[in-house]
Amino acid sequence: MAKAAKKAKLDRDGLTVLGLDKLIELALDEAALNPSFKKRLNAALAGIGGGAGIAKLVDSRLAMLEKATSRIRWQKERAFGNDLESISASIIKEFGAADPGMALERLIRFVLGYDGLAERVNDSSGRIAGIYAQACAAASDLAQRASSEQQAHIPTLMTPVLAGMDYHGFRTLLAVHIAAGLSAEVLKSWDAALAPVMKLPAGSPLLPASVHVRRAIADALGDLDTYVAIEEALPDTLREPTVVAERLHAVGRFAEALAWVRRPRKSRVGFMRRSDVFQGGLKALPDKDQLEAAILEGMKDRPSAQALRWKIFEKNLDVEILREYIAKAGDFEEFEALDRAFAFVEDHREPHAVLRFYLAWPRLDLAARYVIRRWGVWEGEFYEFLLPAAEAFEADYPAAATALYRALLERIVGRGLLEFYGTGADYLVRLAALAARPGGNDGLMPHEDYVADLKRKHARRYGFWDKVATAPSKAPARKGPPGNR
């Protein structure tokens, strides 16, 4: 039997096989139906004659965008987004291929128009903001490919718009990406121009754009001293001492890192800008105590580092920090340290934290024993880890599995979560199967008594008991936690 012909993919190879004439026909058909695509084609055609031709076309489209003042109604938002994508792509791809420096100037103009545009469109889906975030990301490559004369001109375009606050964040994001592509000489000159405009309004929870850009310039230059100086110049409420400490620790400047990590970080109101949402700009800060322990280790002060690691472990029952503590313990000390740790865990005040610890270590035997000993404390609210724990216990520790399934079931029935009564009925079938196994109810109320008590307390949950009456004799296997919130 002959093999079926291989299906061509929608990629460069597949379109090459399709042939030029067919592609031209398809492009013309699409241009007749899609105004944004037609504009993109016109930009590509203009680029054949060099940068001047495409500059005229792009400038015309940007001017129209900047002059517009009417609000974009929701019926036209999709077409408007398509047009923005077309403008951005024309600048980055068509214009960028012909003249990267001139293209970057237009890209800057395009992104700087976001503030005015944001007032005219209800971008609840985030699509419009996403187009501008992608445009910012493309700036690095254009900056890198621009001529030295063009690069030198870019800071004069950006510096005036970085003097104040950037509430949407796209001016800042654009400048940060541009800094990653400029030469060292241009970056040094740009930083000198930005330093005088790094003014901080009193009591502001936000850093001005110039601070973020100066940090990016210091990173691009590999100049940690300047980065530290920038941070030092900030008010206490706007500093990130653990970030500075982490950078100093990474290059082995341990004494300075220790001084920074021990500085108090002033709490302040958080503020997420649109650009942060699309670029993941709000990252978790380094753990202060763990970083300090690593710094102390780098300074060869192991006793202090170990004392701090133990403090972290006691605070959070952190499995990874305990592993690190054990690994750093001296010969024959690890066994004593481990015994001490498990004794501390057993007496911890928060049972759910203890169970998490045993499951993560992992010590299922100790976890199962602990679950039975504290059988009345488990809260079905924490089903995200109680259900996987119950499933892990089913094979070898049926009584522990029983205790957790009962907690999950009682939350569903007790709170009358109608949409999850089917899940609760499944749990009850599982409980019956566990009770039939040796040791399935050891240390717990017998299954028959448990069901009778459940009926007594929740006799009016008629919907649940109807589900129980029609439930299969064997509960279906589950691969993940049900949505029984």
Short mmCIF file of C-alpha atoms in Angstrom, two decimals:
data_model
loop_
_atom_site.label_atom_id
_atom_site.label_comp_id
_atom_site.label_asym_id
_atom_site.label_seq_id
_atom_site.Cartn_x
_atom_site.Cartn_y
_atom_site.Cartn_z
CA MET A 1 0.00 0.00 0.00
CA ALA A 2 1.45 3.34 -1.03
CA LYS A 3 2.22 5.85 1.69
CA ALA A 4 0.12 9.00 1.86
CA ALA A 5 1.85 12.14 0.67
CA LYS A 6 3.45 14.16 3.45
CA LYS A 7 1.32 17.16 4.40
CA ALA A 8 3.05 20.48 3.80
CA LYS A 9 3.34 22.72 6.86
CA LEU A 10 2.61 26.40 7.08
CA ASP A 11 6.26 27.39 7.37
CA ARG A 12 9.03 28.68 5.12
CA ASP A 13 9.63 25.30 3.47
CA GLY A 14 5.92 24.69 2.87
CA LEU A 15 5.35 28.11 1.35
CA THR A 16 8.41 27.71 -0.85
CA VAL A 17 6.86 24.56 -2.31
CA LEU A 18 3.61 26.46 -2.84
CA GLY A 19 5.32 28.68 -5.38
CA LEU A 20 5.66 32.40 -6.01
CA ASP A 21 2.63 32.84 -8.27
CA LYS A 22 0.28 31.19 -5.80
CA LEU A 23 1.67 33.26 -2.92
CA ILE A 24 1.17 36.47 -4.91
CA GLU A 25 -2.41 35.49 -5.62
CA LEU A 26 -3.09 34.74 -1.94
CA ALA A 27 -1.41 37.98 -0.81
CA LEU A 28 -3.51 40.09 -3.17
CA ASP A 29 -6.70 38.33 -2.08
CA GLU A 30 -5.88 38.89 1.57
CA ALA A 31 -4.95 42.55 0.94
CA ALA A 32 -8.37 43.12 -0.61
CA LEU A 33 -10.05 41.77 2.52
CA ASN A 34 -7.67 42.93 5.25
CA PRO A 35 -6.77 46.66 5.39
CA SER A 36 -4.01 46.09 7.98
CA PHE A 37 -2.37 43.45 5.82
CA LYS A 38 -2.61 45.76 2.82
CA LYS A 39 -0.79 48.50 4.73
CA ARG A 40 1.90 46.02 5.73
CA LEU A 41 2.39 45.06 2.07
CA ASN A 42 2.60 48.70 1.04
CA ALA A 43 5.28 49.24 3.70
CA ALA A 44 7.26 46.30 2.37
CA LEU A 45 6.99 47.66 -1.17
CA ALA A 46 8.06 51.11 0.00
CA GLY A 47 11.11 49.54 1.63
CA ILE A 48 12.37 48.33 -1.74
CA GLY A 49 13.35 51.90 -2.55
CA GLY A 50 15.30 52.32 0.70
CA GLY A 51 14.68 53.97 4.04
CA ALA A 52 13.31 57.26 2.68
CA GLY A 53 10.32 55.67 0.98
CA ILE A 54 9.23 53.59 3.94
CA ALA A 55 9.92 56.49 6.33
CA LYS A 56 7.36 58.61 4.50
CA LEU A 57 4.73 55.89 4.71
CA VAL A 58 5.37 55.09 8.38
CA ASP A 59 5.47 58.77 9.37
CA SER A 60 2.10 59.27 7.70
CA ARG A 61 0.55 56.40 9.67
CA LEU A 62 2.07 57.59 12.95
CA ALA A 63 0.82 61.12 12.36
CA MET A 64 -2.71 59.85 11.81
CA LEU A 65 -2.50 57.79 15.00
CA GLU A 66 -1.22 60.78 17.02
CA LYS A 67 -3.87 63.19 15.72
CA ALA A 68 -6.80 60.92 16.45
CA THR A 69 -8.82 61.85 19.54
CA SER A 70 -12.05 59.87 19.23
CA ARG A 71 -12.72 56.95 21.54
CA ILE A 72 -12.38 53.48 20.04
CA ARG A 73 -15.65 51.66 20.59
CA TRP A 74 -15.58 47.99 21.41
CA GLN A 75 -16.92 47.03 17.97
CA LYS A 76 -13.77 48.48 16.38
CA GLU A 77 -11.19 47.38 18.96
CA ARG A 78 -10.18 44.25 17.05
CA ALA A 79 -9.59 46.12 13.77
CA PHE A 80 -7.78 48.87 15.67
CA GLY A 81 -5.49 46.32 17.30
CA ASN A 82 -4.78 44.78 13.90
CA ASP A 83 -3.80 48.21 12.59
CA LEU A 84 -1.44 48.80 15.54
CA GLU A 85 0.19 45.41 14.94
CA SER A 86 0.63 46.35 11.30
CA ILE A 87 2.33 49.65 12.19
CA SER A 88 4.63 47.97 14.69
CA ALA A 89 5.56 45.15 12.30
CA SER A 90 6.20 47.61 9.45
CA ILE A 91 8.60 49.57 11.65
CA ILE A 92 10.41 46.57 13.13
CA LYS A 93 10.64 44.31 10.09
CA GLU A 94 10.34 46.31 6.89
CA PHE A 95 11.85 49.58 8.10
CA GLY A 96 14.28 47.79 10.40
CA ALA A 97 15.70 45.82 7.48
CA ALA A 98 16.26 49.00 5.46
CA ASP A 99 17.58 51.33 8.19
CA PRO A 100 17.65 50.13 11.83
CA GLY A 101 18.47 53.55 13.28
CA MET A 102 15.64 55.37 11.50
CA ALA A 103 13.32 52.47 12.37
CA LEU A 104 14.23 52.79 16.05
CA GLU A 105 13.37 56.48 16.01
CA ARG A 106 9.91 55.61 14.66
CA LEU A 107 9.53 52.80 17.16
CA ILE A 108 10.24 55.29 19.96
CA ARG A 109 7.62 57.61 18.52
CA PHE A 110 5.15 54.74 18.32
CA VAL A 111 5.65 53.61 21.93
CA LEU A 112 5.59 57.14 23.35
CA GLY A 113 2.08 57.48 21.95
CA TYR A 114 0.74 54.80 24.29
CA ASP A 115 -0.24 57.18 27.10
CA GLY A 116 -2.61 59.16 24.89
CA LEU A 117 -3.95 56.07 23.18
CA ALA A 118 -4.68 54.30 26.49
CA GLU A 119 -7.25 57.00 27.26
CA ARG A 120 -9.15 56.25 24.06
CA VAL A 121 -9.53 52.49 24.21
CA ASN A 122 -10.86 50.06 26.81
CA ASP A 123 -8.10 47.48 26.64
CA SER A 124 -9.64 45.03 29.11
CA SER A 125 -8.15 42.03 27.29
CA GLY A 126 -4.66 43.53 27.37
CA ARG A 127 -4.13 42.98 23.67
CA ILE A 128 -3.24 46.61 22.90
CA ALA A 129 -0.77 46.80 25.79
CA GLY A 130 0.74 43.51 24.62
CA ILE A 131 1.44 45.02 21.19
CA TYR A 132 3.37 47.86 22.83
CA ALA A 133 5.27 45.47 25.11
CA GLN A 134 6.40 43.48 22.06
CA ALA A 135 7.45 46.70 20.33
CA CYS A 136 9.59 47.61 23.34
CA ALA A 137 11.24 44.18 23.28
CA ALA A 138 12.24 44.68 19.64
CA ALA A 139 14.11 47.90 20.44
CA SER A 140 17.29 46.14 21.63
CA ASP A 141 17.97 44.56 18.26
CA LEU A 142 17.31 47.78 16.35
CA ALA A 143 19.59 49.73 18.70
CA GLN A 144 22.38 47.19 18.32
CA ARG A 145 22.20 47.32 14.51
CA ALA A 146 22.01 51.11 14.30
CA SER A 147 25.11 53.03 13.21
CA SER A 148 27.27 54.73 15.85
CA GLU A 149 25.96 58.16 14.78
CA GLN A 150 22.38 56.96 15.08
CA GLN A 151 23.02 55.38 18.48
CA ALA A 152 24.44 58.64 19.79
CA HIS A 153 21.20 60.41 18.84
CA ILE A 154 18.86 58.01 20.64
CA PRO A 155 19.44 59.27 24.23
CA THR A 156 18.45 62.80 23.17
CA LEU A 157 15.07 61.40 22.14
CA MET A 158 14.52 59.38 25.31
CA THR A 159 15.95 61.50 28.13
CA PRO A 160 13.23 64.22 28.14
CA VAL A 161 10.44 61.63 28.57
CA LEU A 162 12.18 59.91 31.49
CA ALA A 163 12.23 62.86 33.86
CA GLY A 164 8.99 62.08 35.68
CA MET A 165 6.80 59.16 36.64
CA ASP A 166 5.83 56.57 34.06
CA TYR A 167 2.52 55.21 35.28
CA HIS A 168 1.95 52.78 32.42
CA GLY A 169 5.63 51.78 32.32
CA PHE A 170 6.15 51.54 28.57
CA ARG A 171 8.52 54.51 28.30
CA THR A 172 10.67 52.90 30.97
CA LEU A 173 10.46 49.47 29.38
CA LEU A 174 11.43 50.87 25.98
CA ALA A 175 14.43 52.71 27.42
CA VAL A 176 15.61 49.63 29.32
CA HIS A 177 15.51 47.53 26.15
CA ILE A 178 17.30 50.24 24.16
CA ALA A 179 20.06 50.41 26.79
CA ALA A 180 20.76 46.71 26.27
CA GLY A 181 21.70 47.39 22.61
CA LEU A 182 23.75 50.59 22.76
CA SER A 183 27.53 50.86 22.81
CA ALA A 184 29.42 51.47 26.04
CA GLU A 185 30.44 54.97 24.96
CA VAL A 186 26.84 56.01 24.28
CA LEU A 187 25.63 54.42 27.53
CA LYS A 188 28.15 56.37 29.62
CA SER A 189 27.10 59.61 27.97
CA TRP A 190 23.42 58.75 28.47
CA ASP A 191 23.91 57.99 32.16
CA ALA A 192 25.60 61.36 32.64
CA ALA A 193 22.57 63.04 31.06
CA LEU A 194 20.10 61.06 33.19
CA ALA A 195 21.76 61.67 36.55
CA PRO A 196 20.53 65.30 36.88
CA VAL A 197 16.92 64.34 36.11
CA MET A 198 16.83 61.57 38.74
CA LYS A 199 14.60 63.61 41.02
CA LEU A 200 12.47 61.80 43.58
CA PRO A 201 9.18 63.34 44.68
CA ALA A 202 8.82 63.22 48.44
CA GLY A 203 6.74 60.33 49.70
CA SER A 204 6.25 58.74 46.30
CA PRO A 205 5.83 54.96 46.26
CA LEU A 206 7.19 54.88 42.71
CA LEU A 207 10.66 55.32 41.32
CA PRO A 208 10.97 57.75 38.42
CA ALA A 209 11.72 56.17 35.06
CA SER A 210 15.26 57.56 35.07
CA VAL A 211 16.23 55.34 38.02
CA HIS A 212 15.17 52.15 36.26
CA VAL A 213 17.03 53.19 33.11
CA ARG A 214 20.21 54.11 34.99
CA ARG A 215 20.11 50.69 36.65
CA ALA A 216 19.76 49.08 33.21
CA ILE A 217 22.70 51.12 31.91
CA ALA A 218 24.84 50.02 34.85
CA ASP A 219 23.90 46.41 34.14
CA ALA A 220 24.69 46.76 30.43
CA LEU A 221 28.11 48.20 31.32
CA GLY A 222 28.74 45.57 34.00
CA ASP A 223 29.32 48.47 36.41
CA LEU A 224 28.24 47.23 39.81
CA ASP A 225 29.75 50.20 41.64
CA THR A 226 27.49 52.59 39.74
CA TYR A 227 24.49 50.35 40.40
CA VAL A 228 25.24 50.43 44.14
CA ALA A 229 25.74 54.21 44.05
CA ILE A 230 22.36 54.67 42.38
CA GLU A 231 20.71 52.57 45.08
CA GLU A 232 22.58 54.43 47.81
CA ALA A 233 21.22 57.74 46.52
CA LEU A 234 17.61 56.61 46.91
CA PRO A 235 15.48 57.26 50.01
CA ASP A 236 15.24 54.34 52.42
CA THR A 237 11.67 53.63 51.38
CA LEU A 238 12.64 53.06 47.75
CA ARG A 239 15.80 51.00 48.19
CA GLU A 240 15.97 47.27 47.59
CA PRO A 241 18.85 46.28 49.90
CA THR A 242 18.46 42.53 49.35
CA VAL A 243 18.76 42.99 45.57
CA VAL A 244 22.00 44.94 46.02
CA ALA A 245 23.26 42.36 48.51
CA GLU A 246 22.52 39.54 46.08
CA ARG A 247 24.52 41.23 43.33
CA LEU A 248 27.47 41.91 45.63
CA HIS A 249 27.37 38.33 46.90
CA ALA A 250 27.42 37.00 43.33
CA VAL A 251 30.78 38.69 42.64
CA GLY A 252 32.33 37.74 45.99
CA ARG A 253 32.11 41.16 47.68
CA PHE A 254 30.87 39.53 50.86
CA ALA A 255 31.54 42.25 53.45
CA GLU A 256 29.61 44.83 51.43
CA ALA A 257 26.87 42.31 50.73
CA LEU A 258 26.50 41.59 54.45
CA ALA A 259 26.13 45.28 55.24
CA TRP A 260 23.43 45.67 52.59
CA VAL A 261 21.46 42.56 53.50
CA ARG A 262 21.28 43.69 57.10
CA ARG A 263 19.81 47.04 56.19
CA PRO A 264 16.10 47.24 57.02
CA ARG A 265 13.78 47.37 54.01
CA LYS A 266 11.07 49.92 54.54
CA SER A 267 7.59 48.70 53.66
CA ARG A 268 5.70 50.61 51.01
CA VAL A 269 2.57 50.42 48.91
CA GLY A 270 2.95 48.12 45.92
CA PHE A 271 2.07 49.36 42.45
CA MET A 272 1.89 47.24 39.32
CA ARG A 273 2.14 48.97 35.96
CA ARG A 274 0.80 47.59 32.69
CA SER A 275 4.30 46.91 31.40
CA ASP A 276 5.06 44.87 34.52
CA VAL A 277 2.12 42.59 33.77
CA PHE A 278 3.42 41.79 30.29
CA GLN A 279 7.12 41.58 31.13
CA GLY A 280 7.04 39.93 34.55
CA GLY A 281 8.74 43.01 35.95
CA LEU A 282 7.57 42.41 39.52
CA LYS A 283 9.80 39.59 40.66
CA ALA A 284 9.99 38.15 44.14
CA LEU A 285 12.75 39.64 46.24
CA PRO A 286 15.55 37.36 47.40
CA ASP A 287 14.90 35.74 50.76
CA LYS A 288 16.76 38.00 53.17
CA ASP A 289 17.72 35.37 55.75
CA GLN A 290 18.79 32.75 53.22
CA LEU A 291 20.88 35.31 51.38
CA GLU A 292 22.53 36.40 54.63
CA ALA A 293 23.36 32.77 55.43
CA ALA A 294 24.98 32.35 52.01
CA ILE A 295 26.98 35.55 52.52
CA LEU A 296 28.18 34.40 55.94
CA GLU A 297 29.18 31.08 54.39
CA GLY A 298 31.18 33.01 51.78
CA MET A 299 32.93 34.86 54.61
CA LYS A 300 33.89 31.49 56.15
CA ASP A 301 31.66 32.14 59.18
CA ARG A 302 29.93 28.77 59.11
CA PRO A 303 28.66 28.80 62.73
CA SER A 304 26.74 32.03 62.11
CA ALA A 305 25.49 30.78 58.74
CA GLN A 306 24.27 27.54 60.30
CA ALA A 307 22.56 29.36 63.15
CA LEU A 308 20.70 31.50 60.63
CA ARG A 309 19.72 28.47 58.54
CA TRP A 310 18.29 26.82 61.64
CA LYS A 311 16.34 29.97 62.42
CA ILE A 312 14.84 29.90 58.92
CA PHE A 313 13.95 26.23 59.30
CA GLU A 314 12.23 26.82 62.65
CA LYS A 315 10.25 29.71 61.20
CA ASN A 316 8.95 28.01 58.05
CA LEU A 317 9.70 24.28 58.35
CA ASP A 318 11.59 24.83 55.11
CA VAL A 319 12.71 21.47 53.70
CA GLU A 320 15.35 22.89 51.37
CA ILE A 321 17.01 25.01 54.04
CA LEU A 322 17.12 21.98 56.35
CA ARG A 323 18.77 19.94 53.60
CA GLU A 324 21.31 22.75 53.22
CA TYR A 325 21.83 22.82 57.00
CA ILE A 326 22.41 19.06 57.09
CA ALA A 327 24.78 19.23 54.11
CA LYS A 328 26.88 21.91 55.85
CA ALA A 329 26.97 20.05 59.18
CA GLY A 330 30.27 18.55 60.24
CA ASP A 331 31.14 14.86 60.15
CA PHE A 332 28.79 12.77 62.27
CA GLU A 333 26.80 15.89 63.21
CA GLU A 334 24.16 15.40 60.53
CA PHE A 335 22.44 12.54 62.38
CA GLU A 336 22.10 14.54 65.58
CA ALA A 337 20.90 17.56 63.55
CA LEU A 338 18.30 15.48 61.76
CA ASP A 339 16.98 14.01 65.02
CA ARG A 340 16.77 17.51 66.46
CA ALA A 341 14.92 18.76 63.40
CA PHE A 342 12.33 15.99 63.39
CA ALA A 343 11.74 16.47 67.12
CA PHE A 344 11.09 20.16 66.47
CA VAL A 345 8.71 19.32 63.63
CA GLU A 346 6.67 16.95 65.80
CA ASP A 347 6.04 19.71 68.36
CA HIS A 348 5.26 22.45 65.82
CA ARG A 349 2.03 24.37 66.44
CA GLU A 350 0.73 24.25 62.85
CA PRO A 351 -0.26 20.71 61.82
CA HIS A 352 -0.73 21.48 58.14
CA ALA A 353 2.83 22.84 57.97
CA VAL A 354 4.08 19.64 59.64
CA LEU A 355 2.27 17.47 57.12
CA ARG A 356 3.67 19.51 54.23
CA PHE A 357 7.16 19.04 55.65
CA TYR A 358 6.85 15.27 56.00
CA LEU A 359 5.43 14.94 52.49
CA ALA A 360 8.18 17.09 50.99
CA TRP A 361 11.08 15.38 52.82
CA PRO A 362 9.57 12.73 52.11
CA ARG A 363 8.72 10.54 55.11
CA LEU A 364 5.32 9.02 54.42
CA ASP A 365 5.54 6.79 57.47
CA LEU A 366 5.98 9.74 59.83
CA ALA A 367 3.35 11.72 57.91
CA ALA A 368 0.82 8.90 58.20
CA ARG A 369 1.46 8.48 61.90
CA TYR A 370 1.09 12.23 62.44
CA VAL A 371 -2.17 12.38 60.46
CA ILE A 372 -3.73 9.71 62.67
CA ARG A 373 -2.46 11.32 65.86
CA ARG A 374 -3.97 14.68 64.88
CA TRP A 375 -6.99 13.28 63.00
CA GLY A 376 -9.44 16.00 64.11
CA VAL A 377 -7.46 19.05 62.91
CA TRP A 378 -7.39 18.61 59.13
CA GLU A 379 -9.15 21.29 57.10
CA GLY A 380 -10.60 20.37 53.71
CA GLU A 381 -9.90 23.97 52.64
CA PHE A 382 -6.33 22.83 51.91
CA TYR A 383 -7.39 20.23 49.36
CA GLU A 384 -4.56 21.20 46.99
CA PHE A 385 -2.14 19.19 49.12
CA LEU A 386 -4.50 17.09 51.27
CA LEU A 387 -5.90 15.22 48.26
CA PRO A 388 -2.49 14.25 46.80
CA ALA A 389 -1.46 13.26 50.34
CA ALA A 390 -4.53 11.04 50.76
CA GLU A 391 -3.85 9.40 47.39
CA ALA A 392 -0.20 8.82 48.37
CA PHE A 393 -1.30 7.16 51.62
CA GLU A 394 -3.84 4.81 50.01
CA ALA A 395 -1.38 2.04 49.09
CA ASP A 396 0.38 1.53 52.43
CA TYR A 397 -1.32 3.74 55.02
CA PRO A 398 -5.09 3.36 54.57
CA ALA A 399 -6.01 4.86 57.96
CA ALA A 400 -4.13 8.08 57.17
CA ALA A 401 -5.83 8.23 53.78
CA THR A 402 -9.16 7.75 55.55
CA ALA A 403 -8.54 10.69 57.90
CA LEU A 404 -7.78 13.04 55.01
CA TYR A 405 -10.64 11.88 52.78
CA ARG A 406 -13.01 12.46 55.68
CA ALA A 407 -11.69 16.03 56.06
CA LEU A 408 -12.20 16.68 52.34
CA LEU A 409 -15.70 15.19 52.43
CA GLU A 410 -16.80 17.05 55.51
CA ARG A 411 -15.92 20.39 53.96
CA ILE A 412 -18.05 19.67 50.89
CA VAL A 413 -21.06 18.44 52.86
CA GLY A 414 -20.66 20.81 55.81
CA ARG A 415 -20.58 23.91 53.60
CA GLY A 416 -23.25 22.64 51.24
CA LEU A 417 -21.11 22.89 48.10
CA LEU A 418 -23.82 21.60 45.77
CA GLU A 419 -21.72 21.51 42.62
CA PHE A 420 -19.22 19.17 44.29
CA TYR A 421 -21.61 16.70 45.86
CA GLY A 422 -20.60 14.18 43.18
CA THR A 423 -16.98 14.48 44.29
CA GLY A 424 -18.09 14.01 47.90
CA ALA A 425 -19.99 10.86 46.96
CA ASP A 426 -16.81 9.55 45.30
CA TYR A 427 -14.90 10.21 48.52
CA LEU A 428 -17.46 8.23 50.50
CA VAL A 429 -17.04 5.26 48.14
CA ARG A 430 -13.27 5.49 48.61
CA LEU A 431 -13.74 5.56 52.38
CA ALA A 432 -15.84 2.39 52.25
CA ALA A 433 -13.12 0.65 50.24
CA LEU A 434 -10.41 1.77 52.67
CA ALA A 435 -12.47 0.60 55.67
CA ALA A 436 -12.64 -2.90 54.15
CA ARG A 437 -8.85 -3.17 54.19
CA PRO A 438 -6.81 -4.30 57.23
CA GLY A 439 -6.05 -1.27 59.38
CA GLY A 440 -8.27 1.02 57.34
CA ASN A 441 -9.81 2.60 60.43
CA ASP A 442 -7.05 2.07 62.99
CA GLY A 443 -7.13 4.93 65.47
CA LEU A 444 -10.29 6.36 63.91
CA MET A 445 -14.06 6.06 64.27
CA PRO A 446 -15.34 2.90 62.52
CA HIS A 447 -16.67 3.57 59.03
CA GLU A 448 -20.27 2.62 59.83
CA ASP A 449 -20.31 4.95 62.85
CA TYR A 450 -18.74 7.72 60.78
CA VAL A 451 -21.41 7.46 58.06
CA ALA A 452 -24.16 7.39 60.69
CA ASP A 453 -22.72 10.51 62.33
CA LEU A 454 -22.45 12.22 58.94
CA LYS A 455 -26.12 11.48 58.25
CA ARG A 456 -27.14 12.74 61.67
CA LYS A 457 -25.30 16.06 61.27
CA HIS A 458 -26.21 16.64 57.62
CA ALA A 459 -29.51 14.83 57.15
CA ARG A 460 -30.95 17.76 55.21
CA ARG A 461 -28.26 17.73 52.53
CA TYR A 462 -30.68 15.86 50.32
CA GLY A 463 -28.75 16.53 47.13
CA PHE A 464 -25.65 14.93 48.58
CA TRP A 465 -27.43 11.81 49.79
CA ASP A 466 -29.09 11.49 46.38
CA LYS A 467 -25.63 11.48 44.83
CA VAL A 468 -24.51 8.85 47.33
CA ALA A 469 -27.50 6.66 46.45
CA THR A 470 -26.63 6.74 42.74
CA ALA A 471 -22.83 6.63 43.09
CA PRO A 472 -21.00 3.70 41.46
CA SER A 473 -19.64 1.06 43.79
CA LYS A 474 -16.12 2.06 42.86
CA ALA A 475 -14.97 5.69 42.80
CA PRO A 476 -13.28 6.85 39.57
CA ALA A 477 -9.55 7.48 39.69
CA ARG A 478 -8.55 11.12 39.98
CA LYS A 479 -5.43 12.64 38.45
CA GLY A 480 -5.61 15.98 40.22
CA PRO A 481 -7.44 17.96 42.88
CA PRO A 482 -11.12 18.63 42.20
CA GLY A 483 -12.39 22.17 42.25
CA ASN A 484 -14.22 21.81 45.52
CA ARG A 485 -13.71 25.36 46.72
#
